[in-house]
Amino acid sequence: MITENLFSIIDSGRNGGNIGISTGLRIIDKYTYGIQKGWMTVIGGDTGSGKSSYVLFTSVYNTFANYLESLGTDNEFDVKYLIFSFEMSAEVLFAKILSMHLYYKYGVVISYEEILSFKEPLSEDKYLLIQQEIEWIKLFESKCLIHDKPCTSKQLYAICKSWAETNGKFTELENGTETYEMNNKKLIPIVILDHIALLKLNTGHTKKQEIDECCDYLIWFRNKCNFCIYIVQQLNRNFKSMDRRKDKDHFELGLEDFSDSSGTVQAAEIVIAIYNPHREKRSSFLEYVIKGGLGRVARGICILKHRFGIADQSLVVGFYGENSVWKQLP
């Protein structure tokens, strides 16, 4: 049975079936193998580092864009999103995705703040441009289920179970265990939890206990239902300790820097930490000039763990916060 499964996977790979969906950043795809079914990825960062925007750009916007491009081709696939957006409302999340789309389709920068007229009323020409993309955003909405109010780990389990049942079927076996079969074999089910420290606490639970229980549930769905899971997590404050500031041109992050619980990083296939060298007053970072150069744009992407590949990789990419777009740097 194992041999048969192995050769089934090998044959699928020969036909391109094991290649992950691109994140939109080639250098990240090179080390992470793109978006893969049945993998859990943890993204950590300091406040304002762009960790939520990174997940939205790589695992939501780009997977949706790749899904649309795949339609009618030999590599056609489907995608659906279950997003626990505890830090932003569904409307703000959609505005950010729309901002990314407008940039790549029309080459214009319209921030989500502009789209929502937070500072001043949206101009007529930009409004007309956005109007042209109503069908695009409606199609995106048809692929999404968004929960933008914090819930407990048990409530999260119930929501995930219900969502899984809309996309497939659980069958209880005689020994009391369950099997799961997806209705559409080409579907990539993506679950995002942003961010995990904002879970509501069950009575008597500490934050660590709540996170650990949530992580156990997500592991079950990853293994049983092949969910592609992204967890956003804050870094500990001590990652900015004075000892680490001694080397002004380099910086190391580790798995121990993830706050509240280590259960997430232990369970994940991939762990990524995002570092903002400008905020830490670095003159340079990994041979890129920060002061007087890339400035606020540069972000360090530290691949701290990769269960199926090479870990301890530090890369530099560009983050353009006005439209939450991430770009490859020369």
mmCIF file of C-alpha atoms in Angstrom:
data_model
loop_
_atom_site.group_PDB
_atom_site.id
_atom_site.type_symbol
_atom_site.label_atom_id
_atom_site.label_comp_id
_atom_site.label_asym_id
_atom_site.label_seq_id
_atom_site.Cartn_x
_atom_site.Cartn_y
_atom_site.Cartn_z
ATOM 1 C CA MET A 1 0.000 0.000 0.000
ATOM 2 C CA ILE A 2 2.805 2.439 0.873
ATOM 3 C CA THR A 3 4.607 1.603 -2.382
ATOM 4 C CA GLU A 4 1.417 2.177 -4.368
ATOM 5 C CA ASN A 5 0.859 5.533 -2.676
ATOM 6 C CA LEU A 6 4.492 6.520 -3.245
ATOM 7 C CA PHE A 7 4.340 5.809 -6.966
ATOM 8 C CA SER A 8 0.983 7.547 -7.222
ATOM 9 C CA ILE A 9 2.633 10.661 -5.772
ATOM 10 C CA ILE A 10 5.645 10.229 -8.088
ATOM 11 C CA ASP A 11 3.380 9.948 -11.130
ATOM 12 C CA SER A 12 1.407 12.980 -10.009
ATOM 13 C CA GLY A 13 4.666 14.899 -9.672
ATOM 14 C CA ARG A 14 5.763 13.938 -13.194
ATOM 15 C CA ASN A 15 2.544 15.512 -14.451
ATOM 16 C CA GLY A 16 3.138 18.704 -12.456
ATOM 17 C CA GLY A 17 0.668 17.821 -9.731
ATOM 18 C CA ASN A 18 3.082 18.343 -6.835
ATOM 19 C CA ILE A 19 4.263 21.818 -7.762
ATOM 20 C CA GLY A 20 2.889 24.365 -5.306
ATOM 21 C CA ILE A 21 0.984 27.470 -6.298
ATOM 22 C CA SER A 22 3.299 30.454 -6.577
ATOM 23 C CA THR A 23 3.321 32.960 -3.739
ATOM 24 C CA GLY A 24 4.175 35.715 -6.221
ATOM 25 C CA LEU A 25 7.750 35.810 -4.905
ATOM 26 C CA ARG A 26 10.087 33.473 -6.806
ATOM 27 C CA ILE A 27 12.776 33.553 -4.126
ATOM 28 C CA ILE A 28 10.230 32.409 -1.523
ATOM 29 C CA ASP A 29 8.870 29.675 -3.824
ATOM 30 C CA LYS A 30 12.422 28.413 -4.323
ATOM 31 C CA TYR A 31 12.781 27.589 -0.636
ATOM 32 C CA THR A 32 9.179 26.870 0.420
ATOM 33 C CA TYR A 33 7.918 25.091 -2.758
ATOM 34 C CA GLY A 34 4.998 27.506 -2.959
ATOM 35 C CA ILE A 35 1.524 26.890 -1.516
ATOM 36 C CA GLN A 36 1.178 23.175 -0.774
ATOM 37 C CA LYS A 37 -1.879 21.151 0.263
ATOM 38 C CA GLY A 38 -1.751 19.685 3.734
ATOM 39 C CA TRP A 39 1.017 21.974 5.029
ATOM 40 C CA MET A 40 0.901 24.316 8.005
ATOM 41 C CA THR A 41 2.883 27.553 7.819
ATOM 42 C CA VAL A 42 3.453 29.922 10.726
ATOM 43 C CA ILE A 43 4.263 33.562 9.972
ATOM 44 C CA GLY A 44 5.714 35.626 12.814
ATOM 45 C CA GLY A 45 6.675 39.263 13.055
ATOM 46 C CA ASP A 46 6.723 42.368 15.181
ATOM 47 C CA THR A 47 3.802 44.806 15.127
ATOM 48 C CA GLY A 48 3.778 46.628 11.783
ATOM 49 C CA SER A 49 6.236 44.253 10.106
ATOM 50 C CA GLY A 50 3.656 43.299 7.473
ATOM 51 C CA LYS A 51 2.940 39.737 8.556
ATOM 52 C CA SER A 52 -0.820 39.915 7.887
ATOM 53 C CA SER A 53 -0.234 41.608 4.527
ATOM 54 C CA TYR A 54 2.351 38.953 3.645
ATOM 55 C CA VAL A 55 -0.190 36.173 4.202
ATOM 56 C CA LEU A 56 -2.908 38.025 2.267
ATOM 57 C CA PHE A 57 -0.551 38.695 -0.644
ATOM 58 C CA THR A 58 1.076 35.268 -0.904
ATOM 59 C CA SER A 59 -1.618 32.809 0.149
ATOM 60 C CA VAL A 60 -4.794 34.683 -0.812
ATOM 61 C CA TYR A 61 -4.330 37.223 -3.608
ATOM 62 C CA ASN A 62 -1.749 35.248 -5.568
ATOM 63 C CA THR A 63 -3.490 31.901 -5.207
ATOM 64 C CA PHE A 64 -6.715 33.490 -6.461
ATOM 65 C CA ALA A 65 -4.899 35.116 -9.399
ATOM 66 C CA ASN A 66 -3.242 31.783 -10.241
ATOM 67 C CA TYR A 67 -6.612 30.009 -9.965
ATOM 68 C CA LEU A 68 -8.127 32.376 -12.552
ATOM 69 C CA GLU A 69 -5.158 31.870 -14.887
ATOM 70 C CA SER A 70 -5.474 28.088 -14.552
ATOM 71 C CA LEU A 71 -9.081 27.929 -15.758
ATOM 72 C CA GLY A 72 -9.381 25.984 -19.001
ATOM 73 C CA THR A 73 -5.775 24.740 -18.893
ATOM 74 C CA ASP A 74 -4.321 21.302 -18.181
ATOM 75 C CA ASN A 75 -3.239 22.586 -14.757
ATOM 76 C CA GLU A 76 -6.667 23.873 -13.733
ATOM 77 C CA PHE A 77 -7.374 23.860 -9.995
ATOM 78 C CA ASP A 78 -9.921 25.312 -7.593
ATOM 79 C CA VAL A 79 -9.390 27.261 -4.384
ATOM 80 C CA LYS A 80 -11.493 28.234 -1.368
ATOM 81 C CA TYR A 81 -10.628 30.304 1.697
ATOM 82 C CA LEU A 82 -11.679 30.101 5.326
ATOM 83 C CA ILE A 83 -10.266 33.213 6.965
ATOM 84 C CA PHE A 84 -10.337 33.965 10.678
ATOM 85 C CA SER A 85 -9.582 37.683 10.488
ATOM 86 C CA PHE A 86 -9.420 38.788 14.108
ATOM 87 C CA GLU A 87 -7.438 41.983 13.439
ATOM 88 C CA MET A 88 -9.411 43.482 10.552
ATOM 89 C CA SER A 89 -12.994 43.446 9.358
ATOM 90 C CA ALA A 90 -14.038 41.528 6.266
ATOM 91 C CA GLU A 91 -14.545 44.837 4.427
ATOM 92 C CA VAL A 92 -11.004 46.059 5.186
ATOM 93 C CA LEU A 93 -9.617 42.670 4.141
ATOM 94 C CA PHE A 94 -11.490 42.873 0.818
ATOM 95 C CA ALA A 95 -10.296 46.457 0.296
ATOM 96 C CA LYS A 96 -6.690 45.300 0.729
ATOM 97 C CA ILE A 97 -7.156 42.474 -1.780
ATOM 98 C CA LEU A 98 -8.818 44.895 -4.199
ATOM 99 C CA SER A 99 -5.895 47.320 -3.800
ATOM 100 C CA MET A 100 -3.465 44.549 -4.823
ATOM 101 C CA HIS A 101 -5.642 43.630 -7.807
ATOM 102 C CA LEU A 102 -5.875 47.237 -9.059
ATOM 103 C CA TYR A 103 -2.095 47.547 -8.939
ATOM 104 C CA TYR A 104 -1.444 44.404 -10.970
ATOM 105 C CA LYS A 105 -4.245 44.974 -13.487
ATOM 106 C CA TYR A 106 -3.958 48.723 -14.049
ATOM 107 C CA GLY A 107 -0.574 49.658 -12.584
ATOM 108 C CA VAL A 108 -2.157 52.174 -10.200
ATOM 109 C CA VAL A 109 -1.614 52.521 -6.470
ATOM 110 C CA ILE A 110 -4.910 52.961 -4.630
ATOM 111 C CA SER A 111 -4.490 52.110 -0.966
ATOM 112 C CA TYR A 112 -7.225 50.445 1.023
ATOM 113 C CA GLU A 113 -7.469 53.686 3.052
ATOM 114 C CA GLU A 114 -8.267 55.516 -0.203
ATOM 115 C CA ILE A 115 -10.759 52.870 -1.289
ATOM 116 C CA LEU A 116 -12.589 53.266 2.031
ATOM 117 C CA SER A 117 -12.168 57.095 2.049
ATOM 118 C CA PHE A 118 -10.612 57.151 5.516
ATOM 119 C CA LYS A 119 -8.728 60.416 4.912
ATOM 120 C CA GLU A 120 -10.753 62.093 2.163
ATOM 121 C CA PRO A 121 -13.488 61.092 -0.323
ATOM 122 C CA LEU A 122 -12.355 58.730 -3.071
ATOM 123 C CA SER A 123 -11.866 60.574 -6.385
ATOM 124 C CA GLU A 124 -14.291 60.010 -9.247
ATOM 125 C CA ASP A 125 -11.713 58.494 -11.613
ATOM 126 C CA LYS A 126 -10.538 55.964 -9.016
ATOM 127 C CA TYR A 127 -14.119 55.145 -8.092
ATOM 128 C CA LEU A 128 -14.963 54.412 -11.747
ATOM 129 C CA LEU A 129 -11.904 52.173 -11.990
ATOM 130 C CA ILE A 130 -12.991 50.234 -8.913
ATOM 131 C CA GLN A 131 -16.512 49.916 -10.322
ATOM 132 C CA GLN A 132 -15.067 47.987 -13.265
ATOM 133 C CA GLU A 133 -13.831 45.296 -10.867
ATOM 134 C CA ILE A 134 -17.106 44.555 -9.079
ATOM 135 C CA GLU A 135 -17.492 41.172 -10.810
ATOM 136 C CA TRP A 136 -13.890 40.258 -9.934
ATOM 137 C CA ILE A 137 -14.394 40.991 -6.256
ATOM 138 C CA LYS A 138 -17.776 39.192 -6.256
ATOM 139 C CA LEU A 139 -16.080 36.094 -7.686
ATOM 140 C CA PHE A 140 -13.428 36.361 -4.983
ATOM 141 C CA GLU A 141 -16.161 36.650 -2.343
ATOM 142 C CA SER A 142 -17.795 33.476 -3.663
ATOM 143 C CA LYS A 143 -14.613 31.615 -2.698
ATOM 144 C CA CYS A 144 -14.413 33.043 0.837
ATOM 145 C CA LEU A 145 -15.864 32.389 4.241
ATOM 146 C CA ILE A 146 -14.645 35.067 6.648
ATOM 147 C CA HIS A 147 -15.032 35.225 10.422
ATOM 148 C CA ASP A 148 -13.883 38.631 11.633
ATOM 149 C CA LYS A 149 -14.903 38.297 15.291
ATOM 150 C CA PRO A 150 -12.628 36.427 17.751
ATOM 151 C CA CYS A 151 -13.769 32.956 18.759
ATOM 152 C CA THR A 152 -12.560 30.195 21.078
ATOM 153 C CA SER A 153 -10.606 27.205 19.849
ATOM 154 C CA LYS A 154 -13.707 25.005 20.201
ATOM 155 C CA GLN A 155 -15.754 27.448 18.133
ATOM 156 C CA LEU A 156 -12.982 27.498 15.543
ATOM 157 C CA TYR A 157 -13.108 23.686 15.413
ATOM 158 C CA ALA A 158 -16.862 23.741 14.789
ATOM 159 C CA ILE A 159 -16.490 26.327 12.011
ATOM 160 C CA CYS A 160 -13.692 24.336 10.340
ATOM 161 C CA LYS A 161 -15.715 21.110 10.575
ATOM 162 C CA SER A 162 -18.768 22.719 9.006
ATOM 163 C CA TRP A 163 -16.648 24.257 6.231
ATOM 164 C CA ALA A 164 -14.994 20.912 5.545
ATOM 165 C CA GLU A 165 -18.436 19.300 5.244
ATOM 166 C CA THR A 166 -19.434 21.806 2.543
ATOM 167 C CA ASN A 167 -16.382 20.737 0.526
ATOM 168 C CA GLY A 168 -16.394 16.988 1.202
ATOM 169 C CA LYS A 169 -17.741 14.127 3.267
ATOM 170 C CA PHE A 170 -16.722 12.615 6.600
ATOM 171 C CA THR A 171 -17.344 8.883 7.028
ATOM 172 C CA GLU A 172 -17.251 7.219 10.432
ATOM 173 C CA LEU A 173 -15.554 3.811 10.437
ATOM 174 C CA GLU A 174 -16.388 0.839 12.642
ATOM 175 C CA ASN A 175 -13.347 1.498 14.831
ATOM 176 C CA GLY A 176 -14.701 4.968 15.695
ATOM 177 C CA THR A 177 -12.283 6.943 13.506
ATOM 178 C CA GLU A 178 -13.293 9.176 10.595
ATOM 179 C CA THR A 179 -12.184 9.376 6.999
ATOM 180 C CA TYR A 180 -12.665 12.400 4.769
ATOM 181 C CA GLU A 181 -13.065 12.642 1.020
ATOM 182 C CA MET A 182 -13.086 15.942 -0.818
ATOM 183 C CA ASN A 183 -15.803 16.471 -3.421
ATOM 184 C CA ASN A 184 -13.434 18.223 -5.815
ATOM 185 C CA LYS A 185 -9.995 16.605 -6.038
ATOM 186 C CA LYS A 186 -8.603 19.778 -7.579
ATOM 187 C CA LEU A 187 -9.656 21.968 -4.653
ATOM 188 C CA ILE A 188 -7.005 23.622 -2.486
ATOM 189 C CA PRO A 189 -8.669 24.538 0.842
ATOM 190 C CA ILE A 190 -6.778 27.409 2.483
ATOM 191 C CA VAL A 191 -7.358 28.301 6.145
ATOM 192 C CA ILE A 192 -5.890 31.479 7.632
ATOM 193 C CA LEU A 193 -5.807 32.421 11.312
ATOM 194 C CA ASP A 194 -4.825 36.069 11.847
ATOM 195 C CA HIS A 195 -3.707 36.130 14.477
ATOM 196 C CA ILE A 196 -3.728 33.260 16.911
ATOM 197 C CA ALA A 197 -3.115 35.271 20.108
ATOM 198 C CA LEU A 198 -6.488 36.969 19.612
ATOM 199 C CA LEU A 199 -8.450 33.772 20.216
ATOM 200 C CA LYS A 200 -11.124 34.124 22.893
ATOM 201 C CA LEU A 201 -10.360 32.067 25.986
ATOM 202 C CA ASN A 202 -12.501 29.148 27.051
ATOM 203 C CA THR A 203 -13.384 29.270 30.754
ATOM 204 C CA GLY A 204 -10.372 28.306 32.844
ATOM 205 C CA HIS A 205 -7.914 28.425 29.943
ATOM 206 C CA THR A 206 -4.720 30.430 29.783
ATOM 207 C CA LYS A 207 -3.744 31.940 26.440
ATOM 208 C CA LYS A 208 -1.148 29.208 25.938
ATOM 209 C CA GLN A 209 -3.700 26.472 26.636
ATOM 210 C CA GLU A 210 -6.146 28.043 24.175
ATOM 211 C CA ILE A 211 -3.490 28.312 21.470
ATOM 212 C CA ASP A 212 -2.274 24.760 22.050
ATOM 213 C CA GLU A 213 -5.826 23.385 21.840
ATOM 214 C CA CYS A 214 -6.457 25.377 18.660
ATOM 215 C CA CYS A 215 -3.218 24.046 17.208
ATOM 216 C CA ASP A 216 -4.271 20.452 17.978
ATOM 217 C CA TYR A 217 -7.533 21.021 16.108
ATOM 218 C CA LEU A 218 -5.759 22.551 13.114
ATOM 219 C CA ILE A 219 -3.296 19.641 12.992
ATOM 220 C CA TRP A 220 -6.287 17.288 12.818
ATOM 221 C CA PHE A 221 -7.810 19.202 9.889
ATOM 222 C CA ARG A 222 -4.463 19.412 8.140
ATOM 223 C CA ASN A 223 -3.958 15.659 8.389
ATOM 224 C CA LYS A 224 -7.565 14.604 7.838
ATOM 225 C CA CYS A 225 -8.810 17.149 5.284
ATOM 226 C CA ASN A 226 -5.566 18.295 3.622
ATOM 227 C CA PHE A 227 -6.135 21.900 4.717
ATOM 228 C CA CYS A 228 -3.409 24.363 3.741
ATOM 229 C CA ILE A 229 -3.085 26.368 6.967
ATOM 230 C CA TYR A 230 -1.500 29.759 7.655
ATOM 231 C CA ILE A 231 -1.138 31.009 11.221
ATOM 232 C CA VAL A 232 -0.084 34.580 11.989
ATOM 233 C CA GLN A 233 1.725 34.987 15.300
ATOM 234 C CA GLN A 234 3.426 37.797 17.187
ATOM 235 C CA LEU A 235 7.105 37.654 18.126
ATOM 236 C CA ASN A 236 8.290 38.024 21.721
ATOM 237 C CA ARG A 237 9.498 41.436 22.763
ATOM 238 C CA ASN A 238 12.864 40.061 23.817
ATOM 239 C CA PHE A 239 13.854 39.458 20.197
ATOM 240 C CA LYS A 240 14.930 43.122 20.315
ATOM 241 C CA SER A 241 17.299 42.548 23.230
ATOM 242 C CA MET A 242 20.424 44.667 23.497
ATOM 243 C CA ASP A 243 22.670 41.635 22.988
ATOM 244 C CA ARG A 244 21.259 41.188 19.503
ATOM 245 C CA ARG A 245 21.697 44.856 18.654
ATOM 246 C CA LYS A 246 25.479 44.663 18.956
ATOM 247 C CA ASP A 247 25.829 43.563 15.340
ATOM 248 C CA LYS A 248 24.239 46.490 13.511
ATOM 249 C CA ASP A 249 24.368 44.889 10.071
ATOM 250 C CA HIS A 250 22.995 41.444 10.838
ATOM 251 C CA PHE A 251 20.273 39.936 12.938
ATOM 252 C CA GLU A 252 19.224 36.419 13.857
ATOM 253 C CA LEU A 253 15.714 35.265 14.707
ATOM 254 C CA GLY A 254 14.826 31.868 16.143
ATOM 255 C CA LEU A 255 11.856 29.614 16.859
ATOM 256 C CA GLU A 256 12.071 30.651 20.499
ATOM 257 C CA ASP A 257 11.088 34.194 19.469
ATOM 258 C CA PHE A 258 7.473 33.220 18.774
ATOM 259 C CA SER A 259 5.261 34.438 21.587
ATOM 260 C CA ASP A 260 2.561 32.831 23.762
ATOM 261 C CA SER A 261 3.119 29.196 22.721
ATOM 262 C CA SER A 262 5.671 27.009 20.964
ATOM 263 C CA GLY A 263 2.945 24.571 19.898
ATOM 264 C CA THR A 264 2.467 26.346 16.583
ATOM 265 C CA VAL A 265 6.091 26.193 15.466
ATOM 266 C CA GLN A 266 6.402 22.577 16.590
ATOM 267 C CA ALA A 267 3.380 21.580 14.490
ATOM 268 C CA ALA A 268 4.227 23.582 11.369
ATOM 269 C CA GLU A 269 5.940 22.363 8.232
ATOM 270 C CA ILE A 270 7.289 25.858 7.587
ATOM 271 C CA VAL A 271 8.027 28.706 10.008
ATOM 272 C CA ILE A 272 8.821 32.176 8.694
ATOM 273 C CA ALA A 273 9.791 35.271 10.669
ATOM 274 C CA ILE A 274 9.519 38.743 9.128
ATOM 275 C CA TYR A 275 12.050 41.348 10.207
ATOM 276 C CA ASN A 276 11.988 45.100 9.564
ATOM 277 C CA PRO A 277 15.631 46.306 9.505
ATOM 278 C CA HIS A 278 14.657 49.969 9.096
ATOM 279 C CA ARG A 279 12.659 49.964 12.317
ATOM 280 C CA GLU A 280 15.643 48.441 14.123
ATOM 281 C CA LYS A 281 17.884 51.198 12.735
ATOM 282 C CA ARG A 282 20.091 48.883 10.676
ATOM 283 C CA SER A 283 22.428 50.550 8.194
ATOM 284 C CA SER A 284 22.467 47.389 6.073
ATOM 285 C CA PHE A 285 20.955 43.929 6.130
ATOM 286 C CA LEU A 286 22.219 40.860 4.250
ATOM 287 C CA GLU A 287 24.276 43.094 1.926
ATOM 288 C CA TYR A 288 21.324 45.384 1.118
ATOM 289 C CA VAL A 289 21.746 49.056 2.010
ATOM 290 C CA ILE A 290 18.957 50.137 4.335
ATOM 291 C CA LYS A 291 19.937 53.590 5.550
ATOM 292 C CA GLY A 292 19.797 55.885 2.542
ATOM 293 C CA GLY A 293 18.814 52.924 0.347
ATOM 294 C CA LEU A 294 15.829 50.627 0.587
ATOM 295 C CA GLY A 295 14.753 52.229 3.845
ATOM 296 C CA ARG A 296 11.208 51.334 4.871
ATOM 297 C CA VAL A 297 10.715 48.939 1.930
ATOM 298 C CA ALA A 298 13.121 46.148 2.917
ATOM 299 C CA ARG A 299 11.920 43.159 4.895
ATOM 300 C CA GLY A 300 13.961 40.207 6.037
ATOM 301 C CA ILE A 301 12.230 36.878 5.446
ATOM 302 C CA CYS A 302 13.800 34.289 7.730
ATOM 303 C CA ILE A 303 12.810 30.684 6.979
ATOM 304 C CA LEU A 304 13.461 29.200 10.395
ATOM 305 C CA LYS A 305 11.972 25.783 9.785
ATOM 306 C CA HIS A 306 11.197 23.659 6.731
ATOM 307 C CA ARG A 307 10.281 20.080 7.467
ATOM 308 C CA PHE A 308 10.759 19.005 3.847
ATOM 309 C CA GLY A 309 13.501 21.361 2.715
ATOM 310 C CA ILE A 310 16.319 23.643 3.765
ATOM 311 C CA ALA A 311 15.796 25.837 6.824
ATOM 312 C CA ASP A 312 17.767 28.736 8.289
ATOM 313 C CA GLN A 313 17.518 30.790 5.116
ATOM 314 C CA SER A 314 17.493 34.593 5.369
ATOM 315 C CA LEU A 315 16.212 36.534 2.362
ATOM 316 C CA VAL A 316 15.345 40.154 1.620
ATOM 317 C CA VAL A 317 12.186 41.203 -0.239
ATOM 318 C CA GLY A 318 10.359 44.489 -0.683
ATOM 319 C CA PHE A 319 7.128 45.417 1.085
ATOM 320 C CA TYR A 320 5.149 48.341 -0.332
ATOM 321 C CA GLY A 321 2.688 49.152 2.409
ATOM 322 C CA GLU A 322 0.557 51.639 0.452
ATOM 323 C CA ASN A 323 -1.070 48.710 -1.389
ATOM 324 C CA SER A 324 0.245 45.770 0.675
ATOM 325 C CA VAL A 325 2.225 44.436 -2.287
ATOM 326 C CA TRP A 326 5.402 42.385 -1.851
ATOM 327 C CA LYS A 327 8.070 42.331 -4.561
ATOM 328 C CA GLN A 328 11.227 40.493 -5.464
ATOM 329 C CA LEU A 329 14.318 42.681 -5.117
ATOM 330 C CA PRO A 330 17.311 42.613 -7.497
#
